[in-house]
CSV table of C-alpha atoms in Angstrom, one decimal:
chain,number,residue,atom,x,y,z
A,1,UNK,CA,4.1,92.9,-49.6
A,2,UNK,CA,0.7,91.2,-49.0
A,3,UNK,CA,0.7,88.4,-46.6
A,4,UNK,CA,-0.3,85.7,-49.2
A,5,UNK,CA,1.3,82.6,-47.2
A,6,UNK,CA,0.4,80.7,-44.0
A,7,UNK,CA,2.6,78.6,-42.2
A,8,UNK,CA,4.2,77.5,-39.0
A,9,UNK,CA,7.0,78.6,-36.4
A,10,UNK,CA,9.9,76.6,-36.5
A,11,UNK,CA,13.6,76.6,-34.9
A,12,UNK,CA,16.1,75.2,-37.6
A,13,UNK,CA,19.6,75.0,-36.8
A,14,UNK,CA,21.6,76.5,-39.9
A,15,UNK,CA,25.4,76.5,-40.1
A,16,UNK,CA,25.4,75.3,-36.3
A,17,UNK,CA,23.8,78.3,-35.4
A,18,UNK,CA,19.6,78.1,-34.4
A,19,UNK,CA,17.3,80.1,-36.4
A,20,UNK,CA,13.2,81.0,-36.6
A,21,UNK,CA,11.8,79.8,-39.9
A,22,UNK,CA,8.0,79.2,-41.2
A,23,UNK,CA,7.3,75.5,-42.3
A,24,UNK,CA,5.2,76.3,-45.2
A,25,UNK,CA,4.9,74.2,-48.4
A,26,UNK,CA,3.7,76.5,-50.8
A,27,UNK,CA,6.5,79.4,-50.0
A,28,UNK,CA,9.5,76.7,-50.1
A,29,UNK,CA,7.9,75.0,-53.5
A,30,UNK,CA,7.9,78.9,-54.8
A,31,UNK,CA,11.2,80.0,-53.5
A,32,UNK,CA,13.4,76.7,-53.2
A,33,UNK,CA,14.3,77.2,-50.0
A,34,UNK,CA,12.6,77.2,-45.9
A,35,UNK,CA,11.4,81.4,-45.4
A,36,UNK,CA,13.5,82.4,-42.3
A,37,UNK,CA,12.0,85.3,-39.8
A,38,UNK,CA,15.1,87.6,-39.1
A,39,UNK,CA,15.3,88.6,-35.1
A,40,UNK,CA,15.2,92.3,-35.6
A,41,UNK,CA,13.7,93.1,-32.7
A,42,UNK,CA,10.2,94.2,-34.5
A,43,UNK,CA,9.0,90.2,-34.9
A,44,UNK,CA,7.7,89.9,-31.0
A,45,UNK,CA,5.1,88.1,-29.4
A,46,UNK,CA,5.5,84.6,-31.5
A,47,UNK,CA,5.6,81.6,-30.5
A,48,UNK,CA,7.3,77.9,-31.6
A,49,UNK,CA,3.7,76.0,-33.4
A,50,UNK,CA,2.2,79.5,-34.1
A,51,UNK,CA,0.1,79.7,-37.3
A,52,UNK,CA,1.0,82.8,-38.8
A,53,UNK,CA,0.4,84.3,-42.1
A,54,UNK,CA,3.5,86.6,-44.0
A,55,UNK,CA,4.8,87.7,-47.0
A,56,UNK,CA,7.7,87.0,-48.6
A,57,UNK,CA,10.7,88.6,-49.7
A,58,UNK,CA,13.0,86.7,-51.9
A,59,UNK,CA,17.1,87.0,-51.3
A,60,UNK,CA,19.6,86.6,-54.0
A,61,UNK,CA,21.9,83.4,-52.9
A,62,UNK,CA,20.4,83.0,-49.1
A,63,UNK,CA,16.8,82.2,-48.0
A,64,UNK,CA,14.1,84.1,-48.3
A,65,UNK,CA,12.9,86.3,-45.4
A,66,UNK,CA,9.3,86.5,-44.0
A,67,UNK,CA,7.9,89.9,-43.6
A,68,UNK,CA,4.7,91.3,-42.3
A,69,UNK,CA,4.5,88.4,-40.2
A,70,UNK,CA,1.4,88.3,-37.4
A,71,UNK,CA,0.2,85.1,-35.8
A,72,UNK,CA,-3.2,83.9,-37.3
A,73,UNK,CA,-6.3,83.6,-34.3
A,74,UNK,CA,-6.9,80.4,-32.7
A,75,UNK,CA,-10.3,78.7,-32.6
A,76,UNK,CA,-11.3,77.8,-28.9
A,77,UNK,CA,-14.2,76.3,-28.0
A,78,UNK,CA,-16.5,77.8,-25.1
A,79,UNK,CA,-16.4,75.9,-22.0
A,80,UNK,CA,-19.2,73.0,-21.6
A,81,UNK,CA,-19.4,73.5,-25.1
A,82,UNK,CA,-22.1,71.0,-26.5
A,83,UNK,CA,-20.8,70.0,-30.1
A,84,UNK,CA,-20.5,66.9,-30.8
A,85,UNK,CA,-16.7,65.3,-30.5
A,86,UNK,CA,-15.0,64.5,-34.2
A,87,UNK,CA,-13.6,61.6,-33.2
A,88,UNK,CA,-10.5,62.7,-31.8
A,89,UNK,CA,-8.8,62.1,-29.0
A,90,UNK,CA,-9.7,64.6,-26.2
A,91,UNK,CA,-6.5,66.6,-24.2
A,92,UNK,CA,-6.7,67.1,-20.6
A,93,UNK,CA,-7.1,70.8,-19.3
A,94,UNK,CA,-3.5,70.6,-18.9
A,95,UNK,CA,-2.5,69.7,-22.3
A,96,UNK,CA,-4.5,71.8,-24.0
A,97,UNK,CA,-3.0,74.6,-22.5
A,98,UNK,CA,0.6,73.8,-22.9
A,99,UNK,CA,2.4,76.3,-25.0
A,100,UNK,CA,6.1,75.7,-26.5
A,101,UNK,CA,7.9,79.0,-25.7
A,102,UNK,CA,11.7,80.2,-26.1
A,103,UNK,CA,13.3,81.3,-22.8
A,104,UNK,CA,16.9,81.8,-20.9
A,105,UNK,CA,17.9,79.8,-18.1
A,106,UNK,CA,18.3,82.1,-15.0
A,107,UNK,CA,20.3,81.2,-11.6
A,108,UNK,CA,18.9,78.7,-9.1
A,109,UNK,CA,16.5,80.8,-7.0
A,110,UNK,CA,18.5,81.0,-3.2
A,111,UNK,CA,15.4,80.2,-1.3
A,112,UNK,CA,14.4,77.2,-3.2
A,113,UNK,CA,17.1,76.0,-5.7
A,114,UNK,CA,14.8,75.8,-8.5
A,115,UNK,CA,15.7,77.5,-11.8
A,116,UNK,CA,13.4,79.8,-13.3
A,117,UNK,CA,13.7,80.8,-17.1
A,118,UNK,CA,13.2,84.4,-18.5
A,119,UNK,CA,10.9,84.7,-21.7
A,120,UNK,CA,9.6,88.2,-22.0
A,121,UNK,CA,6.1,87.1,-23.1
A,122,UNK,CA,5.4,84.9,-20.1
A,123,UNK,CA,6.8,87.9,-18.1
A,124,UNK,CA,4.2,90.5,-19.9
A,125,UNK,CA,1.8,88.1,-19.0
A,126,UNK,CA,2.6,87.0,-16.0
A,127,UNK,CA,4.9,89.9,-14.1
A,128,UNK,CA,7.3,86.5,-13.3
A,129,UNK,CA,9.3,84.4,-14.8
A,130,UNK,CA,8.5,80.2,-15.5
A,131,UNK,CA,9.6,77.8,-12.9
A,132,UNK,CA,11.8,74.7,-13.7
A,133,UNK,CA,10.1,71.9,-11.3
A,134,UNK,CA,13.5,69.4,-10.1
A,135,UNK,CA,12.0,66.5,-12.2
A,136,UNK,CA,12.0,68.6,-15.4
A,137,UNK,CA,15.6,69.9,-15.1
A,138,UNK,CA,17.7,69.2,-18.3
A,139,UNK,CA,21.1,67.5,-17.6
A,140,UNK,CA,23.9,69.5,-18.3
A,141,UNK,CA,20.8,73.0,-18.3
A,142,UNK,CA,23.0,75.8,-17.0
A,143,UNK,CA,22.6,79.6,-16.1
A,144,UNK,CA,22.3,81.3,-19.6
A,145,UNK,CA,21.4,78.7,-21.9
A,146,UNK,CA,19.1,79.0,-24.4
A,147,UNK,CA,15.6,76.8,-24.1
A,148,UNK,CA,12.4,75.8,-25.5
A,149,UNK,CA,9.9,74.8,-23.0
A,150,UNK,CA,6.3,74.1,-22.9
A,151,UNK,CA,4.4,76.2,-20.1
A,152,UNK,CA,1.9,74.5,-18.0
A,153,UNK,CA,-0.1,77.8,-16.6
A,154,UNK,CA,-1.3,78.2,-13.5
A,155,UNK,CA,-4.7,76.4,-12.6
A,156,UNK,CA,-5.7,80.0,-10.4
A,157,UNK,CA,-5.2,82.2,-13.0
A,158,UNK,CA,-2.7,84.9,-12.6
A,159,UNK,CA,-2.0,84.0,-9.4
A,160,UNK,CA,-0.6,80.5,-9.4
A,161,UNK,CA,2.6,78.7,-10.6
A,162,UNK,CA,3.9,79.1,-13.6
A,163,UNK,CA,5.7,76.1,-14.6
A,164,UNK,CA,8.4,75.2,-17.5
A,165,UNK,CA,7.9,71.3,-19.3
A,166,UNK,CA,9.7,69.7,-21.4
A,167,UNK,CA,12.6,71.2,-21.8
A,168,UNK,CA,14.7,71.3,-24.5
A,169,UNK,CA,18.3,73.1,-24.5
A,170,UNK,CA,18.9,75.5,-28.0
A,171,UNK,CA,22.3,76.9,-27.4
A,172,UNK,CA,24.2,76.8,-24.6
A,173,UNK,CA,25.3,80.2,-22.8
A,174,UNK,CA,28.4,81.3,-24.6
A,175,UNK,CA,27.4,80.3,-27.7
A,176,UNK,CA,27.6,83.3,-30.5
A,177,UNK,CA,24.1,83.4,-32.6
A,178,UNK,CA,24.2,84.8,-35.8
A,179,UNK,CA,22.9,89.0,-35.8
A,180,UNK,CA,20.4,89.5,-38.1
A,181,UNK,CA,21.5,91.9,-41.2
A,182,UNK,CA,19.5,95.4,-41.5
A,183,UNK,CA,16.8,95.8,-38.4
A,184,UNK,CA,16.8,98.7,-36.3
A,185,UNK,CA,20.0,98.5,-34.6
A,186,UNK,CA,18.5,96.7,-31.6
A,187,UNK,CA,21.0,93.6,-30.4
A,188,UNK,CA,19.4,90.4,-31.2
């Protein structure tokens, strides 16, 4: 299946449960319905806002299903670059590196208190999980839920804080998520 569409990552909540689907106009003129990217284990290393180009593989009765999905390169601009600005509004360092990720709530750290949320890609990255600064704590965030955050990396490179922004909770801990059909047998 050749990856003829482009799109955007998405979290849609379906039937009360949260899913990963591809805002894309052309595949849900062409299909009728939002593509949704099954959790199989395989789809790694994508991100809520990532541009990503996929195929599609329709499904009798459900939604179609995104395959040979792979995240589509950024442009960045070299530092001090000289080009003249378009018009828009320019982002502070800090904003243009924010990232919206999907993580879980871990326990309050016993030296500090603060929480600290797992994602495995900042952890690739990073070898450590995102901290939860006190005036970005959720109300009602608890060990085990499930969040999307933006990350705010470290100003020193590897070797500074990560830190977790604007949070928002998914699922609460507890709460069942639908297992993805087929896959390699991996829990989801």
């Amino acid at each position: 299946v050749a990856s003829s569409f482009s799109g955007t990552v998405v979290v849609r909540n379906r039937s009360g449960a949260e899913c990963l689907a591809i805002d894309c106009p052309s595949a849900l003129e062409k299909y009728g319905k939002e593509v949704e990217i099954l959790d199989d284990g395989r789809t790694v290393h994508l991100a809520l806002a990532d541009r990503v180009m996929f195929g599609v593989v329709p499904r009798p009765g459900k939604a179609p299903v995104a395959v040979n999905v792979w995240r589509m390169p950024t442009r960045r601009r070299a530092p001090n670059s000289s080009k003249v600005d378009s018009g828009k509004a320019k982002k502070s360092n800090a904003e243009a590196a924010a990232m919206r990720m999907v993580g879980v709530v871990q326990k309050p750290s016993k030296k500090t208190g603060y929480y600290r949320i797992f994602c495995q890609d900042i952890s690739d990255v990073y070898g450590r999980d995102a901290e939860v600064p006190v005036e970005e704590v959720v109300e009602g965030m608890q060990f085990g839920d499930r969040v999307s955050f933006e990350v705010q990396e470290p100003k020193q490179g590897l070797k500074g804080r990560i830190l977790a922004r604007k949070i928002e909770v998914i699922s609460k801990r507890g709460q069942k998520r639908p297992r993805a059909q087929g896959g390699d047998g991996e829990d989801v």
